[in-house]
CSV table of N, CA and C and ligand atoms in Angstrom, one decimal:
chain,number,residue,atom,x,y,z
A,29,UNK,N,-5.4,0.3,2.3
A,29,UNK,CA,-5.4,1.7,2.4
A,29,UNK,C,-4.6,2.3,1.2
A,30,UNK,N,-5.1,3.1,0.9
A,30,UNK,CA,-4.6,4.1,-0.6
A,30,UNK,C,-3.5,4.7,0.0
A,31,UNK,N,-2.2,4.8,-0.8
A,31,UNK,CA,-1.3,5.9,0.1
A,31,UNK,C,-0.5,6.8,-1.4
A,32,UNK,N,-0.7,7.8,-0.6
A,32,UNK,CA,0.1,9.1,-1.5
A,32,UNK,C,1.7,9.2,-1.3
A,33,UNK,N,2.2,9.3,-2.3
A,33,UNK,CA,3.7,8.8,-2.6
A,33,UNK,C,4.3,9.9,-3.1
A,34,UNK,N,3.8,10.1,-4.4
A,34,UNK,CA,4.8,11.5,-4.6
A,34,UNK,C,3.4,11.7,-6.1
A,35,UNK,N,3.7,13.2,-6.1
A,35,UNK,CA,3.0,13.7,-7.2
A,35,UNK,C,3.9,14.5,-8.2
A,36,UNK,N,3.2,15.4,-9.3
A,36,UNK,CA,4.1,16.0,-10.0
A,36,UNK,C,4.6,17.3,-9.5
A,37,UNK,N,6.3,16.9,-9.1
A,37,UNK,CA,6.5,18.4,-8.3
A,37,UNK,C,8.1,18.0,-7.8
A,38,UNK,N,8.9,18.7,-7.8
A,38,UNK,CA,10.3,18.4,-7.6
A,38,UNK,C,10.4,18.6,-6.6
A,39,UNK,N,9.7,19.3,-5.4
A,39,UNK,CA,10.0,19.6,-4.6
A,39,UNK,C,10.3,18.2,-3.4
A,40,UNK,N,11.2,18.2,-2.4
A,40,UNK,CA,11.1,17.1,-1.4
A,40,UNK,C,10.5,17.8,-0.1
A,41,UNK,N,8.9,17.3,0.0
A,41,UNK,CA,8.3,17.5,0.9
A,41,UNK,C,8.2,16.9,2.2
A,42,UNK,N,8.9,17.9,3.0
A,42,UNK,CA,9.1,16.9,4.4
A,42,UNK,C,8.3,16.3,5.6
A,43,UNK,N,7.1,16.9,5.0
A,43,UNK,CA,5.9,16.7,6.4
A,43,UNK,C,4.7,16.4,5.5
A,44,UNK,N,3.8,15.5,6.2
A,44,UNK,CA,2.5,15.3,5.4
A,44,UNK,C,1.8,16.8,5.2
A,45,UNK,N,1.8,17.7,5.6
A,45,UNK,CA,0.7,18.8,5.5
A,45,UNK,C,1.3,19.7,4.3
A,46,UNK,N,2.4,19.6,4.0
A,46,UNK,CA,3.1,20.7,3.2
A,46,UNK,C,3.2,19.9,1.9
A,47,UNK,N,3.0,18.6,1.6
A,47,UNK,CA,2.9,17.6,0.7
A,47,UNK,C,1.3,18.2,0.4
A,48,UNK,N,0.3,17.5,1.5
A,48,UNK,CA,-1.1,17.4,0.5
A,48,UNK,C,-1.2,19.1,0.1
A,49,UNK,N,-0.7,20.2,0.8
A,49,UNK,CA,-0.9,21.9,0.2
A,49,UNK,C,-0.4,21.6,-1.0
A,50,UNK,N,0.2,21.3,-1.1
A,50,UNK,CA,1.2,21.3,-2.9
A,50,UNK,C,0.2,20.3,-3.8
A,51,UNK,N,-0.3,18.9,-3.0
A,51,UNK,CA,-0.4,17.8,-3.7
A,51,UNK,C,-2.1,18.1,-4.6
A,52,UNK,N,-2.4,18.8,-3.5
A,52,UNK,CA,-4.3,19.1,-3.8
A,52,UNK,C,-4.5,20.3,-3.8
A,53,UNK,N,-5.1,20.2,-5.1
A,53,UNK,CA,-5.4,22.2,-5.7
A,53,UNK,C,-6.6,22.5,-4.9
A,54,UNK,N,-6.7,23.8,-4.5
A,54,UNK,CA,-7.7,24.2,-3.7
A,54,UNK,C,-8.3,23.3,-2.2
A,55,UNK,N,-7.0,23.2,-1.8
A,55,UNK,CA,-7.6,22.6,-0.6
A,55,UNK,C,-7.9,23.8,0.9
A,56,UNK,N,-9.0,23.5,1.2
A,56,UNK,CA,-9.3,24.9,2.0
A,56,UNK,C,-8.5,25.2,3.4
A,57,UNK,N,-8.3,23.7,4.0
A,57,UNK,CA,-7.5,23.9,5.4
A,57,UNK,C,-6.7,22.0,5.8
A,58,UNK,N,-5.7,22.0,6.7
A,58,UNK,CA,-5.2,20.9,6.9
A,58,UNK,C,-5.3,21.2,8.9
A,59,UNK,N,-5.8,20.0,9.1
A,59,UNK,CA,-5.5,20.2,10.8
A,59,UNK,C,-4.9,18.8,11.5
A,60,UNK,N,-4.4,19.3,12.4
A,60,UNK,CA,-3.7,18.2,13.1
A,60,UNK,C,-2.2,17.8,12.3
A,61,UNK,N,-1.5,16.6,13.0
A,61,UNK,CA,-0.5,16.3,12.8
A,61,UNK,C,-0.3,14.4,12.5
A,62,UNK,N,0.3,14.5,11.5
A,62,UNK,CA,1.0,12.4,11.3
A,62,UNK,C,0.7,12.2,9.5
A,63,UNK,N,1.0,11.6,9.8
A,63,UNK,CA,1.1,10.6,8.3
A,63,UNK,C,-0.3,10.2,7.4
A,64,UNK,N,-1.1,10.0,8.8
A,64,UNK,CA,-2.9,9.7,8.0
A,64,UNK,C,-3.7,10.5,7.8
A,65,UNK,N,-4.1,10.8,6.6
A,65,UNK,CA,-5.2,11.7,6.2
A,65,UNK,C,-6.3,11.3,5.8
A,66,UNK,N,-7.3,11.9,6.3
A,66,UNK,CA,-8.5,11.9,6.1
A,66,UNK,C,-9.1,12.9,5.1
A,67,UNK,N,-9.3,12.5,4.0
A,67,UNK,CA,-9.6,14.1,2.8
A,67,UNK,C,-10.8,13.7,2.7
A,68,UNK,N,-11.7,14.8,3.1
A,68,UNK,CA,-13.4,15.2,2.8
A,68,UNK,C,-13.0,15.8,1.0
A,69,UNK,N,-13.4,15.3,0.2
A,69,UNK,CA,-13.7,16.0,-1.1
A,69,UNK,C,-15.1,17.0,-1.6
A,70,UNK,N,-15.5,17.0,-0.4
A,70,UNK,CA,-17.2,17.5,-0.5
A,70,UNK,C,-16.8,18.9,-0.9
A,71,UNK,N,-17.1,19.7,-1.5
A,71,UNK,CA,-16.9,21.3,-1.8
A,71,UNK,C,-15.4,21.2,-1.7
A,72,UNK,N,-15.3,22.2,-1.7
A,72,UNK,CA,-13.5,22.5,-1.5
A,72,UNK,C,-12.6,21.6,-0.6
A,73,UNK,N,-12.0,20.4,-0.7
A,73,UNK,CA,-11.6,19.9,-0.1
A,73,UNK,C,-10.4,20.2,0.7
A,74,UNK,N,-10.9,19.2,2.1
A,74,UNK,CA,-10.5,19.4,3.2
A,74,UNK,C,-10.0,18.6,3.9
A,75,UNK,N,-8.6,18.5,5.3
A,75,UNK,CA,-7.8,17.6,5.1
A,75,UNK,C,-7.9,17.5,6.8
A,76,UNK,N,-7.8,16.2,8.0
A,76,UNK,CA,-7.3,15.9,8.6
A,76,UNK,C,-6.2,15.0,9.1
A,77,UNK,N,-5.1,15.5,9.6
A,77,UNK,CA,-3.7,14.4,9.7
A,77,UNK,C,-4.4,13.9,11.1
A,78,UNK,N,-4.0,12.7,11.0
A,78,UNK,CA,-3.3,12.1,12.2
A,78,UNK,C,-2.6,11.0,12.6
A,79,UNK,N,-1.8,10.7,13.6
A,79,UNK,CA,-0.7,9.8,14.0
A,79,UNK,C,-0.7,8.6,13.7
A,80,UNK,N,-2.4,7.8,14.3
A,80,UNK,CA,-2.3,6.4,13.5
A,80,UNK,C,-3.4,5.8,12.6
A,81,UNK,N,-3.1,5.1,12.0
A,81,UNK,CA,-4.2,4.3,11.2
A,81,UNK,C,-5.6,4.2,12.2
A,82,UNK,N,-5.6,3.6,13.1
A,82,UNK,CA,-6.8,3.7,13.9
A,82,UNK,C,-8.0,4.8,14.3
A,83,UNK,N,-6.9,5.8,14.3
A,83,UNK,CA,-7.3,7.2,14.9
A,83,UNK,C,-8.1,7.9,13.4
A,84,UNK,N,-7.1,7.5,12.8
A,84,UNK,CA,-7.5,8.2,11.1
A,84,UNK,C,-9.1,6.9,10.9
A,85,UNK,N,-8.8,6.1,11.0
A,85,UNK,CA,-10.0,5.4,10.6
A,85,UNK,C,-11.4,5.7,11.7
A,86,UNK,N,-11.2,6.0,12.5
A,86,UNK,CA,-12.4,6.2,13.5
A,86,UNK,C,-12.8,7.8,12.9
A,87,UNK,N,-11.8,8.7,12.9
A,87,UNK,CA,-12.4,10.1,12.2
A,87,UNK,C,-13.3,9.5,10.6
A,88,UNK,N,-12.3,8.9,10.0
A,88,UNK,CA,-13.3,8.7,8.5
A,88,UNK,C,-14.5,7.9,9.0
A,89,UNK,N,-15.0,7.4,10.0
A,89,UNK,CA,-16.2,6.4,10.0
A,89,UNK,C,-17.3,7.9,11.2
A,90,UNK,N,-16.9,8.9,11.8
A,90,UNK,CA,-17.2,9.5,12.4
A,90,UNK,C,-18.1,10.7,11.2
A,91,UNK,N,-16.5,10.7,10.4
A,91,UNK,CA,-17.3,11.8,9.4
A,91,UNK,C,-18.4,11.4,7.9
A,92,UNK,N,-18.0,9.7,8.1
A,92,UNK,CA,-19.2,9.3,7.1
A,92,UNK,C,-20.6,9.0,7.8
A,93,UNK,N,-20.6,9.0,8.9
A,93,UNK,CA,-21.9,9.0,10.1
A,93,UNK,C,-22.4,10.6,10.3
A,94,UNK,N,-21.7,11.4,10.4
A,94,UNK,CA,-22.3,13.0,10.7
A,94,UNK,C,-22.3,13.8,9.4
A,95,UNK,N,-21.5,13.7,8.7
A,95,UNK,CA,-21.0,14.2,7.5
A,95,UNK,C,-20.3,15.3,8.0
A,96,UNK,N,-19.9,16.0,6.9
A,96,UNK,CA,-18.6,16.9,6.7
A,96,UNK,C,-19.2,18.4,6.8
A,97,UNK,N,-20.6,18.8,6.3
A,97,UNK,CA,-20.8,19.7,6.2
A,97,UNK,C,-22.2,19.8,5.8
A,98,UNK,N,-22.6,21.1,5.3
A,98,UNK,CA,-24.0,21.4,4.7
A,98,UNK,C,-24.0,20.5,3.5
A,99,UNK,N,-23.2,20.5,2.2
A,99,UNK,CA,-23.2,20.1,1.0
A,99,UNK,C,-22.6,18.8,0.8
A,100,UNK,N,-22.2,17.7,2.4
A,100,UNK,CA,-21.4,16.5,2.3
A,100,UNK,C,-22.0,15.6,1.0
A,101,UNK,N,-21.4,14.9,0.1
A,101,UNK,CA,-21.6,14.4,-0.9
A,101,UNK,C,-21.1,12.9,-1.0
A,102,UNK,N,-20.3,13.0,0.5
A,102,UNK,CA,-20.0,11.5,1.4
A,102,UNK,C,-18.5,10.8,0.5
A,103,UNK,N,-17.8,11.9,-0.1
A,103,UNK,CA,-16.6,11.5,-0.9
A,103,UNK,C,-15.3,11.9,-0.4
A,104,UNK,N,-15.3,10.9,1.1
A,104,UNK,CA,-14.1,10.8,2.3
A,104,UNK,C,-13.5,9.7,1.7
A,105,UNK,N,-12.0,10.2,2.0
A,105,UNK,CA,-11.4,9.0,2.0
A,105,UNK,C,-10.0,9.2,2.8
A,106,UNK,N,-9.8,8.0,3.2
A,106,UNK,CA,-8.2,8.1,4.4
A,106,UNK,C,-6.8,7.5,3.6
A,107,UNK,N,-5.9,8.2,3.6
A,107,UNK,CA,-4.6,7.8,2.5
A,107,UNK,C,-3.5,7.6,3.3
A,108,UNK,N,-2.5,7.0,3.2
A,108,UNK,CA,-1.5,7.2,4.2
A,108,UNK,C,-0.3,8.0,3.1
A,109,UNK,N,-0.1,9.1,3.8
A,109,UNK,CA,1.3,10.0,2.9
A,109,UNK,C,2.4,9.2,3.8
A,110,UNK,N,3.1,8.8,2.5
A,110,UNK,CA,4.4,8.7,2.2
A,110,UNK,C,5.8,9.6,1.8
A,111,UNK,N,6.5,9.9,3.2
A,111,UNK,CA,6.8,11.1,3.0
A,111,UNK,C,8.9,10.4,3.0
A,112,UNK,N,9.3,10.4,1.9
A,112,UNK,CA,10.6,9.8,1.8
A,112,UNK,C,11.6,11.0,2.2
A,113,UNK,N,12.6,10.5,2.8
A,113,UNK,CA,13.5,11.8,2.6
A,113,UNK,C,14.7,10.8,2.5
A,114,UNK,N,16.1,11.7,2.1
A,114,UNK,CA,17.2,10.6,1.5
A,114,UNK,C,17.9,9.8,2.8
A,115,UNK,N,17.5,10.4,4.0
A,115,UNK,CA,17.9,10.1,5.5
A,115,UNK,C,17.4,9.4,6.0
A,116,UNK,N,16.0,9.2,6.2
A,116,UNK,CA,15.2,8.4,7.0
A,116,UNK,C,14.1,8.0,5.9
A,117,UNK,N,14.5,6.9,5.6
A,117,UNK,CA,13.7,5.5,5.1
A,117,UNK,C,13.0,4.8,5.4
A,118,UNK,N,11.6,4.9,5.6
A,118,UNK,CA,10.8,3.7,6.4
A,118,UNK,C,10.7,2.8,5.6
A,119,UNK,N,10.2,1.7,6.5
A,119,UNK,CA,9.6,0.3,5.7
A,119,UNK,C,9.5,0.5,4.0
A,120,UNK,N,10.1,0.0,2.9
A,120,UNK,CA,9.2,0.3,1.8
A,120,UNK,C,8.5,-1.2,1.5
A,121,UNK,N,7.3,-1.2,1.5
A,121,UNK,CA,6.6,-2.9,1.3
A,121,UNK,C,6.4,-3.2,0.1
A,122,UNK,N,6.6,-1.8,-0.8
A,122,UNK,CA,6.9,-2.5,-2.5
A,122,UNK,C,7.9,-3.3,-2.7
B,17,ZN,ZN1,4.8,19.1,-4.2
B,18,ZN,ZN1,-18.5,15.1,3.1
């Protein structure tokens, strides 16, 4: 799985949704809540979080079966944000 870590931006972003608003220009909307995202790139991209890998992978295999929209162009992909803060450290596997 692809995961998003940090981009160009000083800011320390503390929740996945306030990360990909900053991280991705023009992104139209973010829903739901967690660490896994599912970003539709089809037209204006578009973002769903959720809690686990499983959950996030069943929506990306949901939305590459129905597609995303009128103009889907089938360019979904699921990333896990990496969201550090100086207090709580998860796992790092690098
Ligand atoms: Zn940022
Ligand atoms: Zn699409």
């Amino acid at each position: 799985m692809k995961s998003y870590r940090q981009h160009r931006c000083d800011k320390q972003h503390r929740d996945p949704r306030t990360f990909l608003r900053c991280a991705i220009r023009g992104l139209a909307w973010v829903e739901g809540a967690g660490e896994y995202a599912v970003i539709a790139w089809c037209r204006t991209p578009t973002v769903t979080l959720w809690q686990k890998p499983d959950m996030a992978q069943a929506a990306l295999t949901e939305l590459n079966a129905l597609a995303c929209g009128g103009r889907c162009t089938q360019r979904h992909e699921l990333v896990h944000i990496h969201i550090e803060t100086p207090h709580q450290r998860k796992d790092d596997a690098t």
